mmCIF file with all atom_site columns, C-alpha atoms in Angstrom:
data_model
loop_
_atom_site.group_PDB
_atom_site.id
_atom_site.type_symbol
_atom_site.label_atom_id
_atom_site.label_alt_id
_atom_site.label_comp_id
_atom_site.label_asym_id
_atom_site.label_entity_id
_atom_site.label_seq_id
_atom_site.pdbx_PDB_ins_code
_atom_site.Cartn_x
_atom_site.Cartn_y
_atom_site.Cartn_z
_atom_site.occupancy
_atom_site.B_iso_or_equiv
_atom_site.pdbx_formal_charge
_atom_site.auth_seq_id
_atom_site.auth_comp_id
_atom_site.auth_asym_id
_atom_site.auth_atom_id
_atom_site.pdbx_PDB_model_num
ATOM 1   C CA . MET A 1 1   ? 7.585   70.644 106.182 1.00 57.00 ? 23  MET A CA 1
ATOM 2   C CA . VAL A 1 2   ? 9.691   70.136 103.154 1.00 58.00 ? 24  VAL A CA 1
ATOM 3   C CA . ARG A 1 3   ? 8.269   66.794 102.612 1.00 63.00 ? 25  ARG A CA 1
ATOM 4   C CA . ASN A 1 4   ? 4.857   68.042 103.094 1.00 66.00 ? 26  ASN A CA 1
ATOM 5   C CA . ARG A 1 5   ? 5.070   70.614 100.329 1.00 68.00 ? 27  ARG A CA 1
ATOM 6   C CA . GLU A 1 6   ? 6.801   67.880 98.024  1.00 66.00 ? 28  GLU A CA 1
ATOM 7   C CA . LYS A 1 7   ? 3.897   65.604 98.644  1.00 64.00 ? 29  LYS A CA 1
ATOM 8   C CA . GLU A 1 8   ? 1.428   68.576 97.839  1.00 67.00 ? 30  GLU A CA 1
ATOM 9   C CA . VAL A 1 9   ? 3.087   69.296 94.550  1.00 60.00 ? 31  VAL A CA 1
ATOM 10  C CA . GLU A 1 10  ? 3.112   65.410 93.662  1.00 63.00 ? 32  GLU A CA 1
ATOM 11  C CA . SER A 1 11  ? -0.519  65.322 94.420  1.00 61.00 ? 33  SER A CA 1
ATOM 12  C CA . ARG A 1 12  ? -1.245  68.157 92.036  1.00 63.00 ? 34  ARG A CA 1
ATOM 13  C CA . LEU A 1 13  ? 0.881   66.762 89.254  1.00 58.00 ? 35  LEU A CA 1
ATOM 14  C CA . THR A 1 14  ? -0.328  63.239 89.480  1.00 58.00 ? 36  THR A CA 1
ATOM 15  C CA . PRO A 1 15  ? -4.032  62.663 88.136  1.00 57.00 ? 37  PRO A CA 1
ATOM 16  C CA . PRO A 1 16  ? -6.270  60.849 90.761  1.00 56.00 ? 38  PRO A CA 1
ATOM 17  C CA . VAL A 1 17  ? -6.174  57.073 90.306  1.00 53.00 ? 39  VAL A CA 1
ATOM 18  C CA . SER A 1 18  ? -9.839  56.658 90.480  1.00 56.00 ? 40  SER A CA 1
ATOM 19  C CA . ILE A 1 19  ? -11.892 56.867 87.173  1.00 54.00 ? 41  ILE A CA 1
ATOM 20  C CA . SER A 1 20  ? -15.193 58.415 87.460  1.00 61.00 ? 42  SER A CA 1
ATOM 21  C CA . VAL A 1 21  ? -18.460 56.703 86.019  1.00 59.00 ? 43  VAL A CA 1
ATOM 22  C CA . SER A 1 22  ? -19.015 59.280 83.328  1.00 65.00 ? 44  SER A CA 1
ATOM 23  C CA . ASP A 1 23  ? -15.296 58.727 81.958  1.00 72.00 ? 45  ASP A CA 1
ATOM 24  C CA . SER A 1 24  ? -15.772 54.958 81.742  1.00 74.00 ? 46  SER A CA 1
ATOM 25  C CA . SER A 1 25  ? -19.189 55.191 80.113  1.00 78.00 ? 47  SER A CA 1
ATOM 26  C CA . PHE A 1 26  ? -17.787 57.523 77.544  1.00 79.00 ? 48  PHE A CA 1
ATOM 27  C CA . SER A 1 27  ? -14.920 55.089 76.934  1.00 85.00 ? 49  SER A CA 1
ATOM 28  C CA . LEU A 1 28  ? -17.236 52.176 76.528  1.00 88.00 ? 50  LEU A CA 1
ATOM 29  C CA . LEU A 1 29  ? -19.624 54.249 74.380  1.00 89.00 ? 51  LEU A CA 1
ATOM 30  C CA . LYS A 1 30  ? -16.761 55.184 71.884  1.00 91.00 ? 52  LYS A CA 1
ATOM 31  C CA . VAL A 1 31  ? -15.711 51.366 71.899  1.00 92.00 ? 53  VAL A CA 1
ATOM 32  C CA . ILE A 1 32  ? -19.354 50.360 70.777  1.00 94.00 ? 54  ILE A CA 1
ATOM 33  C CA . SER A 1 33  ? -19.808 52.978 68.154  1.00 94.00 ? 55  SER A CA 1
ATOM 34  C CA . THR A 1 34  ? -16.300 52.271 66.564  1.00 95.00 ? 56  THR A CA 1
ATOM 35  C CA . LEU A 1 35  ? -17.212 48.572 66.697  1.00 95.00 ? 57  LEU A CA 1
ATOM 36  C CA . ILE A 1 36  ? -20.601 49.147 65.343  1.00 96.00 ? 58  ILE A CA 1
ATOM 37  C CA . ILE A 1 37  ? -18.988 51.236 62.278  1.00 96.00 ? 59  ILE A CA 1
ATOM 38  C CA . PHE A 1 38  ? -16.534 48.677 61.465  1.00 95.00 ? 60  PHE A CA 1
ATOM 39  C CA . VAL A 1 39  ? -19.265 45.864 61.543  1.00 95.00 ? 61  VAL A CA 1
ATOM 40  C CA . LEU A 1 40  ? -21.391 48.021 59.197  1.00 94.00 ? 62  LEU A CA 1
ATOM 41  C CA . GLY A 1 41  ? -18.268 48.645 57.022  1.00 93.00 ? 63  GLY A CA 1
ATOM 42  C CA . VAL A 1 42  ? -17.682 44.857 56.697  1.00 91.00 ? 64  VAL A CA 1
ATOM 43  C CA . VAL A 1 43  ? -21.322 44.085 55.662  1.00 89.00 ? 65  VAL A CA 1
ATOM 44  C CA . ILE A 1 44  ? -21.412 46.675 53.342  1.00 89.00 ? 66  ILE A CA 1
ATOM 45  C CA . GLY A 1 45  ? -18.270 45.431 51.741  1.00 86.00 ? 67  GLY A CA 1
ATOM 46  C CA . LEU A 1 46  ? -19.455 41.773 51.596  1.00 83.00 ? 68  LEU A CA 1
ATOM 47  C CA . VAL A 1 47  ? -22.821 42.634 50.191  1.00 80.00 ? 69  VAL A CA 1
ATOM 48  C CA . SER A 1 48  ? -21.191 44.793 47.277  1.00 78.00 ? 70  SER A CA 1
ATOM 49  C CA . SER A 1 49  ? -18.666 42.269 46.775  1.00 75.00 ? 71  SER A CA 1
ATOM 50  C CA . SER A 1 50  ? -21.411 39.628 46.331  1.00 70.00 ? 72  SER A CA 1
ATOM 51  C CA . HIS A 1 51  ? -23.132 41.948 43.608  1.00 64.00 ? 73  HIS A CA 1
ATOM 52  C CA . ILE A 1 52  ? -19.717 42.305 41.640  1.00 62.00 ? 74  ILE A CA 1
ATOM 53  C CA . ASP A 1 53  ? -20.180 38.690 40.167  1.00 57.00 ? 75  ASP A CA 1
ATOM 54  C CA . LYS A 1 54  ? -22.982 39.796 38.108  1.00 57.00 ? 76  LYS A CA 1
ATOM 55  C CA . TYR A 1 55  ? -20.641 42.196 36.214  1.00 53.00 ? 77  TYR A CA 1
ATOM 56  C CA . PHE A 1 56  ? -17.463 40.616 36.314  1.00 52.00 ? 78  PHE A CA 1
ATOM 57  C CA . THR A 1 57  ? -17.190 36.845 35.608  1.00 53.00 ? 79  THR A CA 1
ATOM 58  C CA . PHE A 1 58  ? -14.062 34.875 35.281  1.00 50.00 ? 80  PHE A CA 1
ATOM 59  C CA . GLU A 1 59  ? -13.881 33.567 31.938  1.00 51.00 ? 81  GLU A CA 1
ATOM 60  C CA . GLY A 1 60  ? -11.775 30.536 32.893  1.00 49.00 ? 82  GLY A CA 1
ATOM 61  C CA . ASP A 1 61  ? -14.657 28.973 34.794  1.00 49.00 ? 83  ASP A CA 1
ATOM 62  C CA . GLN A 1 62  ? -17.174 29.360 31.899  1.00 49.00 ? 84  GLN A CA 1
ATOM 63  C CA . PHE A 1 63  ? -14.513 27.821 29.075  1.00 48.00 ? 85  PHE A CA 1
ATOM 64  C CA . SER A 1 64  ? -12.896 24.747 30.351  1.00 47.00 ? 86  SER A CA 1
ATOM 65  C CA . PHE A 1 65  ? -11.021 22.513 27.955  1.00 45.00 ? 87  PHE A CA 1
ATOM 66  C CA . LYS A 1 66  ? -14.025 20.235 27.612  1.00 46.00 ? 88  LYS A CA 1
ATOM 67  C CA . SER A 1 67  ? -16.437 23.044 26.672  1.00 46.00 ? 89  SER A CA 1
ATOM 68  C CA . ILE A 1 68  ? -13.940 24.408 24.126  1.00 45.00 ? 90  ILE A CA 1
ATOM 69  C CA . TYR A 1 69  ? -13.323 21.043 22.561  1.00 44.00 ? 91  TYR A CA 1
ATOM 70  C CA . PHE A 1 70  ? -17.002 20.212 22.261  1.00 45.00 ? 92  PHE A CA 1
ATOM 71  C CA . GLU A 1 71  ? -17.657 23.892 20.816  1.00 47.00 ? 93  GLU A CA 1
ATOM 72  C CA . THR A 1 72  ? -15.171 23.219 18.101  1.00 45.00 ? 94  THR A CA 1
ATOM 73  C CA . GLU A 1 73  ? -17.357 20.480 16.612  1.00 45.00 ? 95  GLU A CA 1
ATOM 74  C CA . GLN A 1 74  ? -20.082 23.030 16.298  1.00 47.00 ? 96  GLN A CA 1
ATOM 75  C CA . PHE A 1 75  ? -17.795 25.526 13.852  1.00 45.00 ? 97  PHE A CA 1
ATOM 76  C CA . SER A 1 76  ? -18.473 23.385 10.661  1.00 44.00 ? 98  SER A CA 1
ATOM 77  C CA . SER A 1 77  ? -17.594 24.569 7.213   1.00 43.00 ? 99  SER A CA 1
ATOM 78  C CA . HIS A 1 78  ? -20.617 26.667 6.930   1.00 45.00 ? 100 HIS A CA 1
ATOM 79  C CA . ASP A 1 79  ? -20.134 28.417 10.398  1.00 46.00 ? 101 ASP A CA 1
ATOM 80  C CA . ASN A 1 80  ? -16.579 29.264 9.213   1.00 46.00 ? 102 ASN A CA 1
ATOM 81  C CA . GLN A 1 81  ? -17.942 31.982 6.936   1.00 47.00 ? 103 GLN A CA 1
ATOM 82  C CA . MET A 1 82  ? -19.085 35.191 8.215   1.00 47.00 ? 104 MET A CA 1
ATOM 83  C CA . LEU A 1 83  ? -21.101 38.005 6.441   1.00 44.00 ? 105 LEU A CA 1
ATOM 84  C CA . LEU A 1 84  ? -19.134 41.029 5.662   1.00 45.00 ? 106 LEU A CA 1
ATOM 85  C CA . VAL A 1 85  ? -20.724 44.580 5.770   1.00 45.00 ? 107 VAL A CA 1
ATOM 86  C CA . ASN A 1 86  ? -21.198 44.389 1.803   1.00 48.00 ? 108 ASN A CA 1
ATOM 87  C CA . GLY A 1 87  ? -23.034 41.244 1.852   1.00 48.00 ? 109 GLY A CA 1
ATOM 88  C CA . GLU A 1 88  ? -19.894 39.001 0.765   1.00 51.00 ? 110 GLU A CA 1
ATOM 89  C CA . ARG A 1 89  ? -19.114 35.751 2.663   1.00 53.00 ? 111 ARG A CA 1
ATOM 90  C CA . ASP A 1 90  ? -15.505 35.401 4.101   1.00 52.00 ? 112 ASP A CA 1
ATOM 91  C CA . ASP A 1 91  ? -13.879 32.374 5.618   1.00 57.00 ? 113 ASP A CA 1
ATOM 92  C CA . CYS A 1 92  ? -12.786 33.710 9.131   1.00 56.00 ? 114 CYS A CA 1
ATOM 93  C CA . LEU A 1 93  ? -10.851 30.686 10.284  1.00 61.00 ? 115 LEU A CA 1
ATOM 94  C CA . SER A 1 94  ? -8.517  30.489 7.146   1.00 67.00 ? 116 SER A CA 1
ATOM 95  C CA . MET A 1 95  ? -4.873  31.273 7.742   1.00 67.00 ? 117 MET A CA 1
ATOM 96  C CA . GLU A 1 96  ? -4.713  33.890 5.189   1.00 71.00 ? 118 GLU A CA 1
ATOM 97  C CA . ARG A 1 97  ? -7.732  35.843 6.575   1.00 70.00 ? 119 ARG A CA 1
ATOM 98  C CA . PHE A 1 98  ? -6.105  35.425 10.032  1.00 66.00 ? 120 PHE A CA 1
ATOM 99  C CA . ILE A 1 99  ? -2.849  36.836 9.187   1.00 67.00 ? 121 ILE A CA 1
ATOM 100 C CA . ARG A 1 100 ? -4.238  39.754 7.013   1.00 69.00 ? 122 ARG A CA 1
ATOM 101 C CA . PRO A 1 101 ? -8.026  40.337 7.717   1.00 68.00 ? 123 PRO A CA 1
ATOM 102 C CA . GLN A 1 102 ? -9.594  42.470 5.236   1.00 69.00 ? 124 GLN A CA 1
ATOM 103 C CA . ASN A 1 103 ? -12.216 43.929 7.398   1.00 68.00 ? 125 ASN A CA 1
ATOM 104 C CA . LEU A 1 104 ? -12.042 44.362 11.133  1.00 67.00 ? 126 LEU A CA 1
ATOM 105 C CA . PHE A 1 105 ? -15.676 44.429 11.543  1.00 67.00 ? 127 PHE A CA 1
ATOM 106 C CA . HIS A 1 106 ? -16.828 40.971 12.232  1.00 68.00 ? 128 HIS A CA 1
ATOM 107 C CA . GLN A 1 107 ? -19.953 38.913 13.369  1.00 73.00 ? 129 GLN A CA 1
ATOM 108 C CA . MET A 1 108 ? -18.329 36.517 15.799  1.00 74.00 ? 130 MET A CA 1
ATOM 109 C CA . THR A 1 109 ? -19.641 36.054 19.200  1.00 80.00 ? 131 THR A CA 1
ATOM 110 C CA . ASP A 1 110 ? -17.778 36.307 22.410  1.00 81.00 ? 132 ASP A CA 1
ATOM 111 C CA . LYS A 1 111 ? -17.550 32.753 22.506  1.00 85.00 ? 133 LYS A CA 1
ATOM 112 C CA . GLU A 1 112 ? -16.383 32.234 19.055  1.00 82.00 ? 134 GLU A CA 1
ATOM 113 C CA . LEU A 1 113 ? -13.601 35.025 19.762  1.00 77.00 ? 135 LEU A CA 1
ATOM 114 C CA . PHE A 1 114 ? -12.390 33.408 23.294  1.00 80.00 ? 136 PHE A CA 1
ATOM 115 C CA . TRP A 1 115 ? -12.186 29.936 21.268  1.00 82.00 ? 137 TRP A CA 1
ATOM 116 C CA . ARG A 1 116 ? -10.262 31.465 18.371  1.00 76.00 ? 138 ARG A CA 1
ATOM 117 C CA . ALA A 1 117 ? -7.648  33.457 20.774  1.00 77.00 ? 139 ALA A CA 1
ATOM 118 C CA . SER A 1 118 ? -7.345  30.346 22.762  1.00 80.00 ? 140 SER A CA 1
ATOM 119 C CA . LEU A 1 119 ? -5.920  28.230 19.883  1.00 77.00 ? 141 LEU A CA 1
ATOM 120 C CA . VAL A 1 120 ? -2.463  26.875 20.215  1.00 71.00 ? 142 VAL A CA 1
ATOM 121 C CA . PRO A 1 121 ? -0.352  26.438 17.365  1.00 68.00 ? 143 PRO A CA 1
ATOM 122 C CA . GLN A 1 122 ? 0.894   23.180 16.471  1.00 68.00 ? 144 GLN A CA 1
ATOM 123 C CA . LYS A 1 123 ? 4.149   24.203 15.308  1.00 68.00 ? 145 LYS A CA 1
ATOM 124 C CA . GLU A 1 124 ? 6.772   26.309 16.990  1.00 73.00 ? 146 GLU A CA 1
ATOM 125 C CA . ASP A 1 125 ? 7.715   28.109 13.739  1.00 74.00 ? 147 ASP A CA 1
ATOM 126 C CA . PHE A 1 126 ? 5.334   30.617 11.969  1.00 71.00 ? 148 PHE A CA 1
ATOM 127 C CA . PRO A 1 127 ? 4.456   29.534 8.561   1.00 70.00 ? 149 PRO A CA 1
ATOM 128 C CA . PHE A 1 128 ? 5.429   33.257 7.343   1.00 72.00 ? 150 PHE A CA 1
ATOM 129 C CA . ARG A 1 129 ? 7.999   35.977 8.116   1.00 78.00 ? 151 ARG A CA 1
ATOM 130 C CA . ARG A 1 130 ? 6.739   38.131 11.025  1.00 77.00 ? 152 ARG A CA 1
ATOM 131 C CA . VAL A 1 131 ? 7.327   41.659 10.939  1.00 78.00 ? 153 VAL A CA 1
ATOM 132 C CA . PRO A 1 132 ? 7.169   43.444 14.291  1.00 83.00 ? 154 PRO A CA 1
ATOM 133 C CA . ARG A 1 133 ? 4.227   45.704 14.694  1.00 86.00 ? 155 ARG A CA 1
ATOM 134 C CA . VAL A 1 134 ? 2.905   48.618 16.656  1.00 90.00 ? 156 VAL A CA 1
ATOM 135 C CA . ALA A 1 135 ? -0.788  48.523 17.590  1.00 89.00 ? 157 ALA A CA 1
ATOM 136 C CA . PHE A 1 136 ? -2.552  51.902 18.068  1.00 91.00 ? 158 PHE A CA 1
ATOM 137 C CA . MET A 1 137 ? -5.817  51.196 19.737  1.00 91.00 ? 159 MET A CA 1
ATOM 138 C CA . PHE A 1 138 ? -8.171  54.564 19.953  1.00 90.00 ? 160 PHE A CA 1
ATOM 139 C CA . LEU A 1 139 ? -10.932 54.411 22.457  1.00 89.00 ? 161 LEU A CA 1
ATOM 140 C CA . THR A 1 140 ? -13.694 56.977 21.998  1.00 87.00 ? 162 THR A CA 1
ATOM 141 C CA . ARG A 1 141 ? -17.305 57.778 22.286  1.00 85.00 ? 163 ARG A CA 1
ATOM 142 C CA . GLY A 1 142 ? -17.687 59.518 18.921  1.00 84.00 ? 164 GLY A CA 1
ATOM 143 C CA . PRO A 1 143 ? -15.671 61.062 16.350  1.00 85.00 ? 165 PRO A CA 1
ATOM 144 C CA . LEU A 1 144 ? -11.803 60.588 16.746  1.00 86.00 ? 166 LEU A CA 1
ATOM 145 C CA . PRO A 1 145 ? -10.350 63.567 18.602  1.00 86.00 ? 167 PRO A CA 1
ATOM 146 C CA . MET A 1 146 ? -7.730  65.376 16.765  1.00 90.00 ? 168 MET A CA 1
ATOM 147 C CA . LEU A 1 147 ? -8.066  63.253 13.619  1.00 90.00 ? 169 LEU A CA 1
ATOM 148 C CA . PRO A 1 148 ? -6.048  65.526 11.223  1.00 90.00 ? 170 PRO A CA 1
ATOM 149 C CA . LEU A 1 149 ? -3.104  65.571 13.753  1.00 92.00 ? 171 LEU A CA 1
ATOM 150 C CA . TRP A 1 150 ? -3.381  61.696 13.750  1.00 91.00 ? 172 TRP A CA 1
ATOM 151 C CA . GLU A 1 151 ? -3.737  61.501 9.826   1.00 90.00 ? 173 GLU A CA 1
ATOM 152 C CA . ARG A 1 152 ? -0.544  63.682 9.768   1.00 91.00 ? 174 ARG A CA 1
ATOM 153 C CA . PHE A 1 153 ? 1.361   61.251 12.202  1.00 91.00 ? 175 PHE A CA 1
ATOM 154 C CA . PHE A 1 154 ? 0.590   58.222 10.217  1.00 89.00 ? 176 PHE A CA 1
ATOM 155 C CA . SER A 1 155 ? 1.176   59.982 6.731   1.00 86.00 ? 177 SER A CA 1
ATOM 156 C CA . GLY A 1 156 ? 4.602   58.471 5.123   1.00 83.00 ? 178 GLY A CA 1
ATOM 157 C CA . LYS A 1 157 ? 4.829   55.723 7.533   1.00 82.00 ? 179 LYS A CA 1
ATOM 158 C CA . ASP A 1 158 ? 5.184   52.090 6.329   1.00 81.00 ? 180 ASP A CA 1
ATOM 159 C CA . VAL A 1 159 ? 1.793   50.327 6.774   1.00 77.00 ? 181 VAL A CA 1
ATOM 160 C CA . GLU A 1 160 ? 3.295   47.049 7.558   1.00 79.00 ? 182 GLU A CA 1
ATOM 161 C CA . LYS A 1 161 ? 4.819   48.475 10.507  1.00 85.00 ? 183 LYS A CA 1
ATOM 162 C CA . TYR A 1 162 ? 1.676   49.475 12.578  1.00 88.00 ? 184 TYR A CA 1
ATOM 163 C CA . SER A 1 163 ? -2.128  48.411 12.984  1.00 88.00 ? 185 SER A CA 1
ATOM 164 C CA . ILE A 1 164 ? -4.996  50.711 13.882  1.00 89.00 ? 186 ILE A CA 1
ATOM 165 C CA . TYR A 1 165 ? -8.016  49.984 15.741  1.00 88.00 ? 187 TYR A CA 1
ATOM 166 C CA . VAL A 1 166 ? -10.782 52.303 16.798  1.00 89.00 ? 188 VAL A CA 1
ATOM 167 C CA . HIS A 1 167 ? -13.335 51.312 19.365  1.00 88.00 ? 189 HIS A CA 1
ATOM 168 C CA . ALA A 1 168 ? -16.365 53.595 19.545  1.00 86.00 ? 190 ALA A CA 1
ATOM 169 C CA . LEU A 1 169 ? -19.697 53.102 20.797  1.00 85.00 ? 191 LEU A CA 1
ATOM 170 C CA . PRO A 1 170 ? -21.767 50.483 19.131  1.00 82.00 ? 192 PRO A CA 1
ATOM 171 C CA . GLY A 1 171 ? -24.082 52.819 17.237  1.00 82.00 ? 193 GLY A CA 1
ATOM 172 C CA . PHE A 1 172 ? -21.453 55.223 15.819  1.00 82.00 ? 194 PHE A CA 1
ATOM 173 C CA . GLU A 1 173 ? -20.723 55.315 12.150  1.00 82.00 ? 195 GLU A CA 1
ATOM 174 C CA . SER A 1 174 ? -17.492 57.015 11.243  1.00 81.00 ? 196 SER A CA 1
ATOM 175 C CA . GLU A 1 175 ? -17.369 59.261 8.332   1.00 85.00 ? 197 GLU A CA 1
ATOM 176 C CA . VAL A 1 176 ? -13.811 59.246 7.057   1.00 88.00 ? 198 VAL A CA 1
ATOM 177 C CA . PRO A 1 177 ? -12.648 59.476 3.074   1.00 89.00 ? 199 PRO A CA 1
ATOM 178 C CA . ASN A 1 178 ? -11.381 56.116 1.589   1.00 87.00 ? 200 ASN A CA 1
ATOM 179 C CA . SER A 1 179 ? -7.916  57.353 1.551   1.00 87.00 ? 201 SER A CA 1
ATOM 180 C CA . SER A 1 180 ? -7.672  57.927 5.428   1.00 88.00 ? 202 SER A CA 1
ATOM 181 C CA . VAL A 1 181 ? -5.806  55.569 7.392   1.00 88.00 ? 203 VAL A CA 1
ATOM 182 C CA . PHE A 1 182 ? -8.688  55.177 9.735   1.00 88.00 ? 204 PHE A CA 1
ATOM 183 C CA . TYR A 1 183 ? -11.009 54.122 6.739   1.00 87.00 ? 205 TYR A CA 1
ATOM 184 C CA . ARG A 1 184 ? -12.541 50.689 7.931   1.00 85.00 ? 206 ARG A CA 1
ATOM 185 C CA . ARG A 1 185 ? -10.483 50.481 11.123  1.00 86.00 ? 207 ARG A CA 1
ATOM 186 C CA . HIS A 1 186 ? -13.578 50.073 13.613  1.00 84.00 ? 208 HIS A CA 1
ATOM 187 C CA . ILE A 1 187 ? -13.868 46.945 15.728  1.00 83.00 ? 209 ILE A CA 1
ATOM 188 C CA . PRO A 1 188 ? -17.376 46.712 17.330  1.00 75.00 ? 210 PRO A CA 1
ATOM 189 C CA . SER A 1 189 ? -17.554 47.364 20.991  1.00 71.00 ? 211 SER A CA 1
ATOM 190 C CA . GLN A 1 190 ? -20.274 45.660 23.416  1.00 67.00 ? 212 GLN A CA 1
#
């Protein structure tokens, strides 16, 4: 009797070994739906990553050593000059203009900028005394927020210790006085 009761209790506690048809079809449906969602995610990821190449290109592929070498021949003496805002011409490849640019606004294309940035110096020493500088880059869509606060921050500071660059939308024209530290500090953005 005692053994029969133990068997009854055991049979109540342990689930039946047989799996019904509805349970197996439900688990199969769950596996198939999970697999379909995973495959759709992979397909969407592959399609979206193939379209990213339109917007983000690797510049190293476009500018090999050979293309940079041959493009340097295109920069002759008349190409080295750029037209400034006020109509003057300025030699943009001279060392003095490279060290202390008069105007940050330029007409160089992205290829010319990349070529200039990739120049390797022939000497290890600098031809001038280097002063460490801090660059302040302001990215804005329109007028610089808190302009009076920034003016006050820069007032009384040594101008040789910092550089200021303002990137704004291409059509934006800044209206700051000539005495401002932000006067003619705009860099063209694309």
